[in-house]
């Protein structure tokens, strides 16, 4: 199982709606609005890095109002 | 009371208009054009971090011509 | 209560130790190693923005091996 | 007269001291701690751009604990 | 002969298609999807720096869905 | 007299045209295409910082295809 | 098997030595000097994301002269 | 002949000295202090991209007080 934080930038004024919609995507554990260089921070998980990449591209990035996503996989060192 | 600087990037050619409009929003104390990686720097205040977040999303980001805002809350250490 | 994500960059080779130590600081709910532009992502909470700022400066940033922290307060829009 | 915001990054744990010392430099109107990608935001003024540059290099940057300064001159468009 | 890595950001949801199309451009040796601040990393070569610049502008950047490219020429020190 | 470098990002595929047009603006001394995080680097001059800001906003940023400009005034320390 | 690009910043003047040493680490397929915001670009592989993270932290980041590494795992979408 | 801009960040308080020393290096045509995210902007030239890389690594980066250089080769599109 691979877990990751996804740091998201949205179009101005869209952060709240984006967080609400992403929070309902299967595999997403939490989606919250934040201030600073990112607008929404998401925690998600998938079976593999490739499945995580597909979750981001096929589900998360399909949400209207997102301009950039930055996926940070959790690693156990 | 929470105070913050809001560092704003605008569409090219829109900085001056954006600063003028933001300067009239209640809660905004100052809005100035600058050169460098940001185009407008705003100083604002609100009762709580959540109210500040709503001021940015519901008022500041509604101004046409803004592409990114970066909110930096002032902290008293 | 104010919650925040703290995105941390560490000296090379220090990420694992930094995450372990931060995870034991009161107020810190989770500290994990990640890959990408940040090395450790922390979730913390405090009573106010000022208390959160003091937690970061007086506790988190005292951990040896940290080079930059970026605090992103959670907002409820 | 040229005015500017100076966005400052400090060594971890030094933000508060840096802001206190900079606040006493002649030409500096305000110096505050913030959260986010910058640690201290300063407002300063000088007679010319060159004088502003010298204020930053000869006075502000001499304060121990500063790692980067980003000067954003205010412009009146 | 000049070789380079081209780090590419795409519109959300376009990374896979962009990598497929770029991979077929003459002079491009490899084009892969990645996670992190970039979406696609390309390896390409050309006869000169100017020819490399033209390859990027006239061929790579013409692919629909690209928002930014960052060319990093390989140097032999 | 104030001189400055203006670091410009353009829409993909527009760098060459943007450099050509900017090179003909009065006050612009040189405009060249580059590779890396910026697409065009311009050298310009004006009587004051405010006049320089107006040159950037009223002339340079009016050129179609520009997405961001970063003005770096030259200082004599 | 997980593959990744590792974008590396080095201390000034160390890029060439860093690339030479990293190129000999097992799991590293290629290490080259580049110009631009990064100094060395490495291609590596490991069995899992966790093993890749350990390769970066335990082997690559131990090379003297490295200041930042940015790991970009390859994903097959 | 390859020409390039080299955007330089220095240790705080070192910009002026760095610019003076770099300005005397053969192959460097101009070195000026600037405000903003960079501290010194240099214009240099060499016979090839590799020679330019060596000029940066072997000469420019040897100047004490430099923390980062970003080389942007000029391209003729």
PDB file of N, CA and C in Angstrom, chain G residues 1 6 14 16 19 21 23-25 28 30-31 35 46 50 55-56 61-62 70:
ATOM      1  N   UNK G   1       9.158  -3.115  -9.757  1.00  0.00           N
ATOM      2  CA  UNK G   1      10.333  -2.226  -9.902  1.00  0.00           C
ATOM      3  C   UNK G   1       9.885  -0.771 -10.057  1.00  0.00           C
ATOM      4  N   UNK G   6      16.147  11.717 -10.143  1.00  0.00           N
ATOM      5  CA  UNK G   6      16.509  12.463  -8.940  1.00  0.00           C
ATOM      6  C   UNK G   6      17.210  13.741  -9.403  1.00  0.00           C
ATOM      7  N   UNK G  14      30.792  21.761  -6.950  1.00  0.00           N
ATOM      8  CA  UNK G  14      30.863  20.333  -6.634  1.00  0.00           C
ATOM      9  C   UNK G  14      30.122  19.446  -7.639  1.00  0.00           C
ATOM     10  N   UNK G  16      30.452  18.306 -10.688  1.00  0.00           N
ATOM     11  CA  UNK G  16      31.142  17.273 -11.445  1.00  0.00           C
ATOM     12  C   UNK G  16      31.518  16.082 -10.567  1.00  0.00           C
ATOM     13  N   UNK G  19      28.398  14.037  -9.526  1.00  0.00           N
ATOM     14  CA  UNK G  19      27.876  13.168 -10.582  1.00  0.00           C
ATOM     15  C   UNK G  19      28.740  11.922 -10.746  1.00  0.00           C
ATOM     16  N   UNK G  21      30.581  10.355  -8.488  1.00  0.00           N
ATOM     17  CA  UNK G  21      30.426   9.424  -7.374  1.00  0.00           C
ATOM     18  C   UNK G  21      29.055   8.742  -7.424  1.00  0.00           C
ATOM     19  N   UNK G  23      27.251   8.145  -9.933  1.00  0.00           N
ATOM     20  CA  UNK G  23      27.157   7.225 -11.066  1.00  0.00           C
ATOM     21  C   UNK G  23      27.624   5.806 -10.748  1.00  0.00           C
ATOM     22  N   UNK G  24      28.366   5.670  -9.655  1.00  0.00           N
ATOM     23  CA  UNK G  24      28.891   4.340  -9.290  1.00  0.00           C
ATOM     24  C   UNK G  24      28.044   3.639  -8.230  1.00  0.00           C
ATOM     25  N   UNK G  25      26.983   4.282  -7.746  1.00  0.00           N
ATOM     26  CA  UNK G  25      26.137   3.668  -6.710  1.00  0.00           C
ATOM     27  C   UNK G  25      25.249   2.596  -7.355  1.00  0.00           C
ATOM     28  N   UNK G  28      21.813   3.085  -9.468  1.00  0.00           N
ATOM     29  CA  UNK G  28      21.854   4.303 -10.277  1.00  0.00           C
ATOM     30  C   UNK G  28      22.220   3.918 -11.702  1.00  0.00           C
ATOM     31  N   UNK G  30      22.239   6.279 -14.402  1.00  0.00           N
ATOM     32  CA  UNK G  30      22.892   7.376 -15.112  1.00  0.00           C
ATOM     33  C   UNK G  30      22.928   8.602 -14.196  1.00  0.00           C
ATOM     34  N   UNK G  31      24.015   9.368 -14.287  1.00  0.00           N
ATOM     35  CA  UNK G  31      24.146  10.599 -13.493  1.00  0.00           C
ATOM     36  C   UNK G  31      24.890  11.613 -14.357  1.00  0.00           C
ATOM     37  N   UNK G  35      22.921  22.248 -16.728  1.00  0.00           N
ATOM     38  CA  UNK G  35      22.807  23.653 -16.311  1.00  0.00           C
ATOM     39  C   UNK G  35      21.345  23.942 -16.045  1.00  0.00           C
ATOM     40  N   UNK G  46      14.663   0.928  -8.013  1.00  0.00           N
ATOM     41  CA  UNK G  46      14.659   0.095  -6.820  1.00  0.00           C
ATOM     42  C   UNK G  46      13.400  -0.768  -6.850  1.00  0.00           C
ATOM     43  N   UNK G  50       9.558   2.511  -1.028  1.00  0.00           N
ATOM     44  CA  UNK G  50      10.335   2.599   0.215  1.00  0.00           C
ATOM     45  C   UNK G  50      11.818   2.322  -0.035  1.00  0.00           C
ATOM     46  N   UNK G  55      17.349   4.254  -0.873  1.00  0.00           N
ATOM     47  CA  UNK G  55      18.493   4.452  -1.767  1.00  0.00           C
ATOM     48  C   UNK G  55      18.901   5.925  -1.777  1.00  0.00           C
ATOM     49  N   UNK G  56      17.898   6.803  -1.858  1.00  0.00           N
ATOM     50  CA  UNK G  56      18.193   8.235  -1.906  1.00  0.00           C
ATOM     51  C   UNK G  56      18.809   8.692  -0.588  1.00  0.00           C
ATOM     52  N   UNK G  61      22.250  10.696  -0.845  1.00  0.00           N
ATOM     53  CA  UNK G  61      22.423  11.899  -0.021  1.00  0.00           C
ATOM     54  C   UNK G  61      23.667  11.842   0.853  1.00  0.00           C
ATOM     55  N   UNK G  62      24.328  10.694   0.932  1.00  0.00           N
ATOM     56  CA  UNK G  62      25.565  10.620   1.700  1.00  0.00           C
ATOM     57  C   UNK G  62      26.745  11.207   0.924  1.00  0.00           C
ATOM     58  N   UNK G  70      15.589  16.079  -5.203  1.00  0.00           N
ATOM     59  CA  UNK G  70      14.152  16.061  -5.488  1.00  0.00           C
ATOM     60  C   UNK G  70      13.870  14.795  -6.284  1.00  0.00           C
TER      61      UNK G  70
END
